PDB file of C-alpha atoms in Angstrom:
ATOM      1  CA  UNK A 806      -8.493 -16.585  -3.236  1.00 73.00           C
ATOM      2  CA  UNK A 807     -11.382 -16.511  -1.246  1.00 80.00           C
ATOM      3  CA  UNK A 808     -14.544 -14.070  -0.235  1.00 85.00           C
ATOM      4  CA  UNK A 809     -17.391 -13.664   1.781  1.00 88.00           C
ATOM      5  CA  UNK A 810     -20.445 -11.398   1.375  1.00 88.00           C
ATOM      6  CA  UNK A 811     -23.355 -10.375   3.942  1.00 87.00           C
ATOM      7  CA  UNK A 812     -26.595 -11.727   2.696  1.00 88.00           C
ATOM      8  CA  UNK A 813     -29.640 -10.332   4.751  1.00 90.00           C
ATOM      9  CA  UNK A 814     -31.349 -13.741   5.075  1.00 91.00           C
ATOM     10  CA  UNK A 815     -28.398 -16.053   5.553  1.00 88.00           C
ATOM     11  CA  UNK A 816     -25.843 -13.820   7.117  1.00 88.00           C
ATOM     12  CA  UNK A 817     -22.452 -14.203   5.802  1.00 86.00           C
ATOM     13  CA  UNK A 818     -21.872 -16.446   2.794  1.00 87.00           C
ATOM     14  CA  UNK A 819     -19.068 -17.636   0.467  1.00 85.00           C
ATOM     15  CA  UNK A 820     -15.717 -19.536   1.007  1.00 86.00           C
ATOM     16  CA  UNK A 821     -13.811 -17.035   3.733  1.00 86.00           C
ATOM     17  CA  UNK A 822     -14.870 -18.766   6.804  1.00 83.00           C
ATOM     18  CA  UNK A 823     -12.585 -16.963   9.149  1.00 83.00           C
ATOM     19  CA  UNK A 824      -9.656 -14.197   9.256  1.00 79.00           C
ATOM     20  CA  UNK A 825      -5.980 -15.236   9.565  1.00 78.00           C
ATOM     21  CA  UNK A 826      -3.216 -13.264  11.373  1.00 75.00           C
ATOM     22  CA  UNK A 827      -0.994 -13.387   8.216  1.00 73.00           C
ATOM     23  CA  UNK A 828      -3.559 -12.439   5.656  1.00 78.00           C
ATOM     24  CA  UNK A 829      -4.553  -9.256   4.325  1.00 75.00           C
ATOM     25  CA  UNK A 830      -8.064  -8.771   3.234  1.00 78.00           C
ATOM     26  CA  UNK A 831     -10.041  -5.867   1.035  1.00 76.00           C
ATOM     27  CA  UNK A 832     -13.353  -4.492   2.604  1.00 81.00           C
ATOM     28  CA  UNK A 833     -15.730  -3.451  -0.079  1.00 82.00           C
ATOM     29  CA  UNK A 834     -17.923  -1.051   0.967  1.00 82.00           C
ATOM     30  CA  UNK A 835     -21.335   0.433  -0.366  1.00 84.00           C
ATOM     31  CA  UNK A 836     -20.550   3.988   1.556  1.00 86.00           C
ATOM     32  CA  UNK A 837     -18.155   5.442   3.691  1.00 86.00           C
ATOM     33  CA  UNK A 838     -18.019   3.926   7.284  1.00 86.00           C
ATOM     34  CA  UNK A 839     -16.106   3.248  10.333  1.00 85.00           C
ATOM     35  CA  UNK A 840     -15.359  -0.281  10.893  1.00 79.00           C
ATOM     36  CA  UNK A 841     -14.569  -1.977  14.393  1.00 77.00           C
ATOM     37  CA  UNK A 842     -12.240  -4.718  14.423  1.00 71.00           C
ATOM     38  CA  UNK A 843     -11.959  -6.783  17.675  1.00 73.00           C
ATOM     39  CA  UNK A 844      -9.509  -9.359  18.680  1.00 72.00           C
ATOM     40  CA  UNK A 845      -6.464 -10.024  20.406  1.00 69.00           C
ATOM     41  CA  UNK A 846      -3.076  -8.864  19.090  1.00 66.00           C
ATOM     42  CA  UNK A 847      -1.313 -11.317  17.247  1.00 70.00           C
ATOM     43  CA  UNK A 848       2.425  -9.873  16.804  1.00 66.00           C
ATOM     44  CA  UNK A 849       4.961 -11.597  15.951  1.00 79.00           C
ATOM     45  CA  UNK A 850       3.403 -13.339  12.984  1.00 88.00           C
ATOM     46  CA  UNK A 851       5.302 -15.835  10.779  1.00 91.00           C
ATOM     47  CA  UNK A 852       4.352 -15.031   7.335  1.00 92.00           C
ATOM     48  CA  UNK A 853       4.919 -17.859   4.325  1.00 93.00           C
ATOM     49  CA  UNK A 854       5.198 -16.130   0.829  1.00 95.00           C
ATOM     50  CA  UNK A 855       5.240 -17.576  -2.311  1.00 95.00           C
ATOM     51  CA  UNK A 856       6.519 -15.911  -5.512  1.00 96.00           C
ATOM     52  CA  UNK A 857       4.543 -13.064  -7.070  1.00 95.00           C
ATOM     53  CA  UNK A 858       1.851 -11.182  -5.097  1.00 93.00           C
ATOM     54  CA  UNK A 859       1.049 -11.987  -1.574  1.00 93.00           C
ATOM     55  CA  UNK A 860      -1.655  -9.863   0.346  1.00 91.00           C
ATOM     56  CA  UNK A 861      -0.580  -9.831   3.965  1.00 90.00           C
ATOM     57  CA  UNK A 862      -1.234  -8.172   7.412  1.00 88.00           C
ATOM     58  CA  UNK A 863       0.690  -5.824   9.313  1.00 90.00           C
ATOM     59  CA  UNK A 864       0.470  -7.073  12.977  1.00 87.00           C
ATOM     60  CA  UNK A 865       1.638  -4.216  14.845  1.00 87.00           C
ATOM     61  CA  UNK A 866      -0.518  -1.089  16.065  1.00 83.00           C
ATOM     62  CA  UNK A 867       2.642   1.274  15.814  1.00 87.00           C
ATOM     63  CA  UNK A 868       3.858   2.622  12.689  1.00 90.00           C
ATOM     64  CA  UNK A 869       7.427   2.217  11.309  1.00 92.00           C
ATOM     65  CA  UNK A 870       9.512   2.992   8.192  1.00 92.00           C
ATOM     66  CA  UNK A 871      10.039   0.316   5.562  1.00 90.00           C
ATOM     67  CA  UNK A 872      13.665  -0.130   6.442  1.00 89.00           C
ATOM     68  CA  UNK A 873      13.134  -0.555  10.248  1.00 93.00           C
ATOM     69  CA  UNK A 874      10.181  -3.155   9.535  1.00 93.00           C
ATOM     70  CA  UNK A 875      11.994  -5.480   7.110  1.00 94.00           C
ATOM     71  CA  UNK A 876      15.525  -7.055   7.623  1.00 91.00           C
ATOM     72  CA  UNK A 877      17.842  -6.639   4.907  1.00 89.00           C
ATOM     73  CA  UNK A 878      17.528 -10.598   4.097  1.00 89.00           C
ATOM     74  CA  UNK A 879      13.714  -9.880   3.835  1.00 91.00           C
ATOM     75  CA  UNK A 880      13.972  -6.833   1.760  1.00 91.00           C
ATOM     76  CA  UNK A 881      16.477  -8.546  -0.720  1.00 93.00           C
ATOM     77  CA  UNK A 882      13.526 -10.764  -1.456  1.00 95.00           C
ATOM     78  CA  UNK A 883      10.940  -8.255  -2.300  1.00 96.00           C
ATOM     79  CA  UNK A 884      10.489  -6.451  -5.554  1.00 96.00           C
ATOM     80  CA  UNK A 885       7.730  -3.976  -4.690  1.00 95.00           C
ATOM     81  CA  UNK A 886       5.265  -3.504  -1.661  1.00 96.00           C
ATOM     82  CA  UNK A 887       1.601  -1.684  -2.884  1.00 92.00           C
ATOM     83  CA  UNK A 888      -0.592   0.052  -0.133  1.00 90.00           C
ATOM     84  CA  UNK A 889      -3.911   1.833  -0.649  1.00 86.00           C
ATOM     85  CA  UNK A 890      -2.998   4.071  -3.413  1.00 86.00           C
ATOM     86  CA  UNK A 891       0.614   3.922  -2.759  1.00 89.00           C
ATOM     87  CA  UNK A 892       3.769   1.966  -3.621  1.00 92.00           C
ATOM     88  CA  UNK A 893       7.301   1.274  -2.903  1.00 93.00           C
ATOM     89  CA  UNK A 894       9.596  -0.084  -5.337  1.00 94.00           C
ATOM     90  CA  UNK A 895      12.936  -2.094  -4.330  1.00 94.00           C
ATOM     91  CA  UNK A 896      15.304  -0.454  -6.905  1.00 89.00           C
ATOM     92  CA  UNK A 897      18.688  -2.358  -5.821  1.00 88.00           C
ATOM     93  CA  UNK A 898      18.137  -2.110  -2.154  1.00 86.00           C
ATOM     94  CA  UNK A 899      17.084   1.641  -2.094  1.00 89.00           C
ATOM     95  CA  UNK A 900      12.998   1.863  -1.759  1.00 91.00           C
ATOM     96  CA  UNK A 901      11.287   4.411  -3.754  1.00 90.00           C
ATOM     97  CA  UNK A 902       7.915   5.595  -4.209  1.00 89.00           C
ATOM     98  CA  UNK A 903       5.144   7.232  -1.894  1.00 88.00           C
ATOM     99  CA  UNK A 904       4.848   4.345   0.236  1.00 92.00           C
ATOM    100  CA  UNK A 905       7.308   4.970   3.145  1.00 89.00           C
ATOM    101  CA  UNK A 906       6.173   2.579   5.865  1.00 92.00           C
ATOM    102  CA  UNK A 907       3.655   0.398   7.482  1.00 94.00           C
ATOM    103  CA  UNK A 908       0.645   1.727   9.440  1.00 90.00           C
ATOM    104  CA  UNK A 909      -0.908  -0.473  12.049  1.00 83.00           C
ATOM    105  CA  UNK A 910      -4.445  -1.831  11.027  1.00 77.00           C
ATOM    106  CA  UNK A 911      -3.127  -2.005   7.208  1.00 85.00           C
ATOM    107  CA  UNK A 912      -2.789  -4.834   4.858  1.00 88.00           C
ATOM    108  CA  UNK A 913      -0.229  -4.687   2.100  1.00 93.00           C
ATOM    109  CA  UNK A 914       0.664  -6.656  -1.263  1.00 93.00           C
ATOM    110  CA  UNK A 915       4.179  -7.948  -1.018  1.00 96.00           C
ATOM    111  CA  UNK A 916       5.553  -8.982  -4.478  1.00 96.00           C
ATOM    112  CA  UNK A 917       8.352 -11.422  -3.802  1.00 96.00           C
ATOM    113  CA  UNK A 918      11.004 -12.360  -6.085  1.00 96.00           C
ATOM    114  CA  UNK A 919      11.031 -16.102  -4.674  1.00 95.00           C
ATOM    115  CA  UNK A 920       9.437 -18.152  -1.851  1.00 96.00           C
ATOM    116  CA  UNK A 921      10.260 -17.050   1.520  1.00 95.00           C
ATOM    117  CA  UNK A 922       9.382 -16.981   5.364  1.00 94.00           C
ATOM    118  CA  UNK A 923       9.664 -13.653   7.335  1.00 93.00           C
ATOM    119  CA  UNK A 924       8.309 -11.743  10.090  1.00 93.00           C
ATOM    120  CA  UNK A 925       8.279  -7.834  10.567  1.00 94.00           C
ATOM    121  CA  UNK A 926      10.829  -6.385  12.980  1.00 93.00           C
ATOM    122  CA  UNK A 927       8.884  -5.300  16.085  1.00 91.00           C
ATOM    123  CA  UNK A 928       8.601  -1.280  16.090  1.00 90.00           C
ATOM    124  CA  UNK A 929      10.932   0.452  18.698  1.00 82.00           C
ATOM    125  CA  UNK A 930       9.809   3.274  21.138  1.00 67.00           C
ATOM    126  CA  UNK A 931      12.353   5.591  18.917  1.00 52.00           C
ATOM    127  CA  UNK A 932      10.330   5.060  15.760  1.00 54.00           C
ATOM    128  CA  UNK A 933       9.043   8.410  14.580  1.00 48.00           C
ATOM    129  CA  UNK A 934       5.573   8.616  13.295  1.00 49.00           C
ATOM    130  CA  UNK A 935       5.999   8.422   9.641  1.00 52.00           C
ATOM    131  CA  UNK A 936       5.365  11.596   7.440  1.00 53.00           C
ATOM    132  CA  UNK A 937       1.826  11.540   5.761  1.00 59.00           C
ATOM    133  CA  UNK A 938       1.402  11.927   1.924  1.00 67.00           C
ATOM    134  CA  UNK A 939      -0.169  15.455   1.301  1.00 77.00           C
ATOM    135  CA  UNK A 940      -3.849  15.580   0.975  1.00 85.00           C
ATOM    136  CA  UNK A 941      -4.884  15.571  -2.429  1.00 88.00           C
ATOM    137  CA  UNK A 942      -6.548  18.724  -3.547  1.00 90.00           C
ATOM    138  CA  UNK A 943     -10.303  18.509  -4.563  1.00 92.00           C
ATOM    139  CA  UNK A 944      -9.446  19.259  -8.045  1.00 93.00           C
ATOM    140  CA  UNK A 945      -6.917  16.456  -8.169  1.00 91.00           C
ATOM    141  CA  UNK A 946      -9.128  13.714  -6.295  1.00 89.00           C
ATOM    142  CA  UNK A 947      -9.558  10.480  -7.745  1.00 89.00           C
ATOM    143  CA  UNK A 948     -11.807   7.141  -6.452  1.00 87.00           C
ATOM    144  CA  UNK A 949      -9.644   4.373  -4.758  1.00 83.00           C
ATOM    145  CA  UNK A 950     -10.041   1.207  -6.508  1.00 81.00           C
ATOM    146  CA  UNK A 951      -8.823  -2.404  -5.975  1.00 76.00           C
ATOM    147  CA  UNK A 952      -7.833  -2.506  -9.365  1.00 83.00           C
ATOM    148  CA  UNK A 953      -4.919  -0.204  -9.011  1.00 81.00           C
ATOM    149  CA  UNK A 954      -1.306   0.302 -10.786  1.00 83.00           C
ATOM    150  CA  UNK A 955       1.394   2.717 -10.480  1.00 84.00           C
ATOM    151  CA  UNK A 956       3.746   4.462 -12.836  1.00 85.00           C
ATOM    152  CA  UNK A 957       7.092   5.526 -11.496  1.00 83.00           C
ATOM    153  CA  UNK A 958       8.643   8.906 -12.816  1.00 84.00           C
ATOM    154  CA  UNK A 959      12.143   9.455 -12.230  1.00 81.00           C
ATOM    155  CA  UNK A 960      12.221  12.972 -14.093  1.00 81.00           C
ATOM    156  CA  UNK A 961       9.576  14.853 -16.271  1.00 82.00           C
ATOM    157  CA  UNK A 962       9.353  18.146 -17.850  1.00 82.00           C
ATOM    158  CA  UNK A 963       6.503  20.281 -19.184  1.00 79.00           C
ATOM    159  CA  UNK A 964       7.073  22.626 -22.103  1.00 84.00           C
ATOM    160  CA  UNK A 965      10.626  22.588 -21.198  1.00 87.00           C
ATOM    161  CA  UNK A 966      10.519  23.204 -17.399  1.00 86.00           C
ATOM    162  CA  UNK A 967      11.452  20.812 -14.951  1.00 86.00           C
ATOM    163  CA  UNK A 968       8.864  19.538 -11.988  1.00 85.00           C
ATOM    164  CA  UNK A 969       9.680  21.285  -9.061  1.00 85.00           C
ATOM    165  CA  UNK A 970       8.981  19.978  -5.473  1.00 85.00           C
ATOM    166  CA  UNK A 971       5.262  20.771  -4.527  1.00 87.00           C
ATOM    167  CA  UNK A 972       4.016  20.233  -8.157  1.00 89.00           C
ATOM    168  CA  UNK A 973       1.215  17.751  -9.103  1.00 90.00           C
ATOM    169  CA  UNK A 974       1.265  15.197 -11.255  1.00 88.00           C
ATOM    170  CA  UNK A 975      -2.081  13.864 -12.509  1.00 90.00           C
ATOM    171  CA  UNK A 976      -3.035  10.773 -14.556  1.00 91.00           C
ATOM    172  CA  UNK A 977      -6.471  10.811 -16.776  1.00 92.00           C
ATOM    173  CA  UNK A 978      -8.368   8.489 -18.721  1.00 93.00           C
ATOM    174  CA  UNK A 979     -10.314  10.626 -21.049  1.00 93.00           C
ATOM    175  CA  UNK A 980     -11.491  13.422 -18.853  1.00 92.00           C
ATOM    176  CA  UNK A 981     -11.363  11.298 -15.778  1.00 93.00           C
ATOM    177  CA  UNK A 982      -8.840  11.676 -12.936  1.00 92.00           C
ATOM    178  CA  UNK A 983      -7.565   8.268 -12.317  1.00 93.00           C
ATOM    179  CA  UNK A 984      -4.613   9.185 -10.188  1.00 89.00           C
ATOM    180  CA  UNK A 985      -2.290  12.048  -8.871  1.00 89.00           C
ATOM    181  CA  UNK A 986       0.614  12.673  -6.802  1.00 86.00           C
ATOM    182  CA  UNK A 987       2.459  15.587  -5.281  1.00 86.00           C
ATOM    183  CA  UNK A 988       6.101  15.605  -6.688  1.00 85.00           C
ATOM    184  CA  UNK A 989       8.866  15.612  -3.945  1.00 80.00           C
ATOM    185  CA  UNK A 990      11.821  14.954  -6.012  1.00 76.00           C
ATOM    186  CA  UNK A 991      13.472  11.919  -6.940  1.00 78.00           C
ATOM    187  CA  UNK A 992      11.557   8.778  -8.085  1.00 80.00           C
ATOM    188  CA  UNK A 993       8.119   8.933  -7.217  1.00 82.00           C
ATOM    189  CA  UNK A 994       5.069   6.682  -8.148  1.00 83.00           C
ATOM    190  CA  UNK A 995       1.525   7.909  -9.468  1.00 86.00           C
ATOM    191  CA  UNK A 996      -1.345   5.750  -8.677  1.00 86.00           C
ATOM    192  CA  UNK A 997      -3.375   4.623 -11.547  1.00 90.00           C
ATOM    193  CA  UNK A 998      -7.198   3.281 -10.761  1.00 88.00           C
ATOM    194  CA  UNK A 999      -9.127   1.076 -13.170  1.00 81.00           C
TER     195      UNK A 999
END
């Protein structure tokens, strides 16, 4: 609900005055850039979520799987979690989709079924590095947008042939690719940028 934009004369202008440890933020850039964030570690952070969409931070530098990062009580209040170009759907306590964990320095949209308070579980030393999604081949690349949605595919056939692991699903708007995802079996999400 707040924003700030750099002005060459006035500096930062807008209603966003400072950043908070429990919020997530969109950084809209005009070109590719490396950004440096400075500050002190803030974990653990207590999050107060309202029903519906909540953009929140992930306070740890270590990655961890969704199931490790959320308690069962927390997960039962979450319908879905959106990341940058990936999503996880809570389907009766089972997480489906390409978003399989939390990465340090990232923010996530939590879709809450009701208002509640939680904090992430602290990553343990034994947490393995999360498997990254395969790099999208050049011919299937799309432009990331802040306006994104996801379709979930539970099964698909093309001309009577079932998809195989490693096949690419591609979404188009007319002749423009707006999303793609490698099929890896089971239920998977396809990002749709708009």
